[in-house]
């Protein structure tokens, strides 16, 4: 069975601080995909990133960066110089691909990020 | 282009009534998913359609839940004899499913959801 753990339920930071959201996953699949989604107060899930299990390169997109480490089964997400607009619930998710758990996503319970002025 | 759309955006019903929730996927997307999000929780997978293959119904919580999809178009999630524990946001997602070298790539794009309240 697949499992995603986001141990941080809620994080509060002051604007311009850096913040890291943790994600730890469990899977028996050798091929799998990891995702991050953002859910702002409006409620709609916004896709942020997808990584496959064969690509451990870290990725940076503007103020966002992701650190994928298979050795620790983690896929952490860092926001640099946080802004109020970053306030949202962030979900980490895992899918198993064709041969594993299939394409359905297993989600973590989410981390509520509050960025204050 | 247009994203995933869902209707209604809100639905209030009485316990024991049946409800139908609709999802219009992104045009050309072959895969369609339904998830449920209870208040303050993550998303739970319900059902998955891929082309003409038999749907993956492994996440449906009871036989009161069913879903249909005609071809690669609209899907309807039906909940019969609703219970208060069915109150949640029901989210639909679609993806352009593709395979390469035996593995799949599949980014799911979500609709705005239907908030269901069972009184």
Tab-separated table of N, CA and C in Angstrom, chain A residues 31 33 35 37 39 42-47 50 54 91 95-99 101-110, chain B residues 4 33 35 37 40-45 48 56 58-59 91 97-99 102-112:
chain	number	residue	atom	x	y	z
A	31	UNK	N	8.731	2.146	-9.891
A	31	UNK	CA	8.419	3.325	-10.704
A	31	UNK	C	7.226	4.030	-10.082
A	33	UNK	N	5.470	8.269	-9.158
A	33	UNK	CA	5.481	9.703	-9.422
A	33	UNK	C	5.070	10.449	-8.172
A	35	UNK	N	3.997	14.322	-6.560
A	35	UNK	CA	3.361	15.573	-6.957
A	35	UNK	C	3.239	16.505	-5.750
A	37	UNK	N	0.577	19.795	-4.918
A	37	UNK	CA	-0.558	20.631	-5.323
A	37	UNK	C	-0.771	21.710	-4.266
A	39	UNK	N	-3.692	24.294	-2.660
A	39	UNK	CA	-5.122	24.530	-2.551
A	39	UNK	C	-5.340	25.855	-1.822
A	42	UNK	N	-9.765	29.525	-2.186
A	42	UNK	CA	-10.845	29.325	-3.161
A	42	UNK	C	-11.208	27.853	-3.312
A	43	UNK	N	-10.287	26.974	-2.945
A	43	UNK	CA	-10.591	25.549	-2.930
A	43	UNK	C	-10.098	24.735	-4.111
A	44	UNK	N	-9.757	25.378	-5.196
A	44	UNK	CA	-9.362	24.605	-6.370
A	44	UNK	C	-7.902	24.161	-6.262
A	45	UNK	N	-7.651	22.903	-6.531
A	45	UNK	CA	-6.291	22.368	-6.465
A	45	UNK	C	-5.488	22.804	-7.677
A	46	UNK	N	-4.313	23.345	-7.417
A	46	UNK	CA	-3.446	23.829	-8.483
A	46	UNK	C	-2.202	22.958	-8.536
A	47	UNK	N	-1.945	22.386	-9.702
A	47	UNK	CA	-0.768	21.539	-9.884
A	47	UNK	C	0.493	22.388	-9.818
A	50	UNK	N	5.494	17.623	-10.859
A	50	UNK	CA	5.498	16.176	-10.902
A	50	UNK	C	6.940	15.708	-11.095
A	54	UNK	N	12.824	8.090	-11.154
A	54	UNK	CA	14.161	7.936	-11.717
A	54	UNK	C	14.918	9.254	-11.801
A	91	UNK	N	-0.547	20.067	-0.674
A	91	UNK	CA	-0.658	18.619	-0.606
A	91	UNK	C	0.463	17.966	-1.397
A	95	UNK	N	1.651	8.609	-6.997
A	95	UNK	CA	0.943	7.639	-7.828
A	95	UNK	C	1.915	6.560	-8.244
A	96	UNK	N	1.357	5.386	-8.508
A	96	UNK	CA	2.191	4.218	-8.705
A	96	UNK	C	2.501	3.913	-10.153
A	97	UNK	N	1.891	4.618	-11.107
A	97	UNK	CA	2.152	4.307	-12.496
A	97	UNK	C	1.443	3.048	-12.935
A	98	UNK	N	1.745	2.582	-14.144
A	98	UNK	CA	1.005	1.499	-14.764
A	98	UNK	C	1.097	0.204	-13.976
A	99	UNK	N	2.274	-0.134	-13.508
A	99	UNK	CA	2.457	-1.445	-12.898
A	99	UNK	C	2.267	-1.439	-11.396
A	101	UNK	N	0.501	0.994	-8.076
A	101	UNK	CA	-0.823	1.285	-7.538
A	101	UNK	C	-1.729	1.935	-8.541
A	102	UNK	N	-1.275	2.068	-9.757
A	102	UNK	CA	-2.094	2.705	-10.762
A	102	UNK	C	-1.944	4.201	-10.697
A	103	UNK	N	-2.722	4.882	-11.504
A	103	UNK	CA	-2.561	6.323	-11.627
A	103	UNK	C	-3.314	7.116	-10.580
A	104	UNK	N	-4.091	6.439	-9.748
A	104	UNK	CA	-4.792	7.199	-8.721
A	104	UNK	C	-3.773	7.800	-7.779
A	105	UNK	N	-4.077	8.964	-7.287
A	105	UNK	CA	-3.180	9.676	-6.386
A	105	UNK	C	-3.493	9.324	-4.942
A	106	UNK	N	-2.447	9.077	-4.182
A	106	UNK	CA	-2.556	8.959	-2.730
A	106	UNK	C	-2.039	10.261	-2.150
A	107	UNK	N	-2.884	10.956	-1.429
A	107	UNK	CA	-2.545	12.273	-0.901
A	107	UNK	C	-2.127	12.202	0.565
A	108	UNK	N	-1.260	13.130	0.935
A	108	UNK	CA	-1.031	13.390	2.345
A	108	UNK	C	-2.180	14.227	2.883
A	109	UNK	N	-2.137	14.485	4.166
A	109	UNK	CA	-3.222	15.226	4.803
A	109	UNK	C	-3.088	16.733	4.641
A	110	UNK	N	-2.001	17.166	4.028
A	110	UNK	CA	-1.852	18.582	3.735
A	110	UNK	C	-1.181	19.369	4.839
B	4	UNK	N	-11.175	21.781	-16.135
B	4	UNK	CA	-12.197	20.840	-15.681
B	4	UNK	C	-13.325	21.637	-15.031
B	33	UNK	N	-10.940	11.117	-12.991
B	33	UNK	CA	-10.880	10.632	-11.613
B	33	UNK	C	-11.899	11.396	-10.759
B	35	UNK	N	-12.484	12.198	-6.605
B	35	UNK	CA	-11.928	12.154	-5.255
B	35	UNK	C	-12.933	12.814	-4.305
B	37	UNK	N	-13.038	14.971	-0.550
B	37	UNK	CA	-12.253	15.675	0.461
B	37	UNK	C	-13.170	16.073	1.602
B	40	UNK	N	-11.112	19.535	6.262
B	40	UNK	CA	-9.811	19.533	6.927
B	40	UNK	C	-8.954	18.324	6.647
B	41	UNK	N	-9.327	17.544	5.655
B	41	UNK	CA	-8.575	16.324	5.374
B	41	UNK	C	-8.033	16.314	3.952
B	42	UNK	N	-7.215	15.347	3.679
B	42	UNK	CA	-6.695	15.167	2.332
B	42	UNK	C	-7.733	14.545	1.425
B	43	UNK	N	-7.343	14.305	0.218
B	43	UNK	CA	-8.264	13.746	-0.764
B	43	UNK	C	-8.226	12.232	-0.750
B	44	UNK	N	-9.411	11.646	-0.873
B	44	UNK	CA	-9.526	10.187	-0.961
B	44	UNK	C	-9.957	9.822	-2.377
B	45	UNK	N	-9.268	8.883	-2.974
B	45	UNK	CA	-9.616	8.400	-4.299
B	45	UNK	C	-10.933	7.636	-4.254
B	48	UNK	N	-11.816	5.757	-11.058
B	48	UNK	CA	-10.941	6.183	-12.154
B	48	UNK	C	-11.426	5.557	-13.445
B	56	UNK	N	-11.687	1.662	-12.485
B	56	UNK	CA	-11.135	1.239	-11.203
B	56	UNK	C	-12.036	1.806	-10.113
B	58	UNK	N	-12.080	0.856	-6.941
B	58	UNK	CA	-11.584	0.373	-5.654
B	58	UNK	C	-11.753	1.357	-4.501
B	59	UNK	N	-11.957	2.623	-4.804
B	59	UNK	CA	-12.084	3.613	-3.743
B	59	UNK	C	-13.510	3.938	-3.333
B	91	UNK	N	-14.279	16.175	-5.759
B	91	UNK	CA	-13.414	16.762	-6.772
B	91	UNK	C	-13.218	15.801	-7.927
B	97	UNK	N	-3.615	10.845	-20.311
B	97	UNK	CA	-2.866	9.643	-19.979
B	97	UNK	C	-2.004	9.234	-21.153
B	98	UNK	N	-0.726	8.929	-20.875
B	98	UNK	CA	0.136	8.457	-21.945
B	98	UNK	C	1.111	7.456	-21.365
B	99	UNK	N	1.593	6.557	-22.207
B	99	UNK	CA	2.578	5.584	-21.760
B	99	UNK	C	3.818	5.677	-22.629
B	102	UNK	N	6.675	1.554	-21.075
B	102	UNK	CA	6.079	0.733	-20.029
B	102	UNK	C	5.682	1.490	-18.789
B	103	UNK	N	5.987	2.755	-18.710
B	103	UNK	CA	5.552	3.554	-17.562
B	103	UNK	C	4.588	4.620	-18.043
B	104	UNK	N	3.834	5.110	-17.125
B	104	UNK	CA	2.837	6.104	-17.512
B	104	UNK	C	3.229	7.469	-16.992
B	105	UNK	N	2.795	8.461	-17.688
B	105	UNK	CA	2.914	9.831	-17.202
B	105	UNK	C	1.509	10.394	-17.128
B	106	UNK	N	1.225	11.038	-16.082
B	106	UNK	CA	-0.164	11.376	-15.817
B	106	UNK	C	-0.243	12.503	-14.815
B	107	UNK	N	-0.421	13.722	-15.269
B	107	UNK	CA	-0.635	14.838	-14.351
B	107	UNK	C	-2.118	15.129	-14.329
B	108	UNK	N	-2.694	15.079	-13.188
B	108	UNK	CA	-4.126	15.293	-13.038
B	108	UNK	C	-4.408	16.759	-12.767
B	109	UNK	N	-5.374	17.288	-13.501
B	109	UNK	CA	-5.818	18.665	-13.323
B	109	UNK	C	-7.222	18.626	-12.745
B	110	UNK	N	-7.393	19.397	-11.687
B	110	UNK	CA	-8.620	19.299	-10.904
B	110	UNK	C	-9.621	20.397	-11.234
B	111	UNK	N	-10.877	20.037	-11.075
B	111	UNK	CA	-11.959	21.004	-11.151
B	111	UNK	C	-12.149	21.701	-9.822
B	112	UNK	N	-13.106	22.622	-9.754
B	112	UNK	CA	-13.337	23.413	-8.537
B	112	UNK	C	-14.067	22.648	-7.442
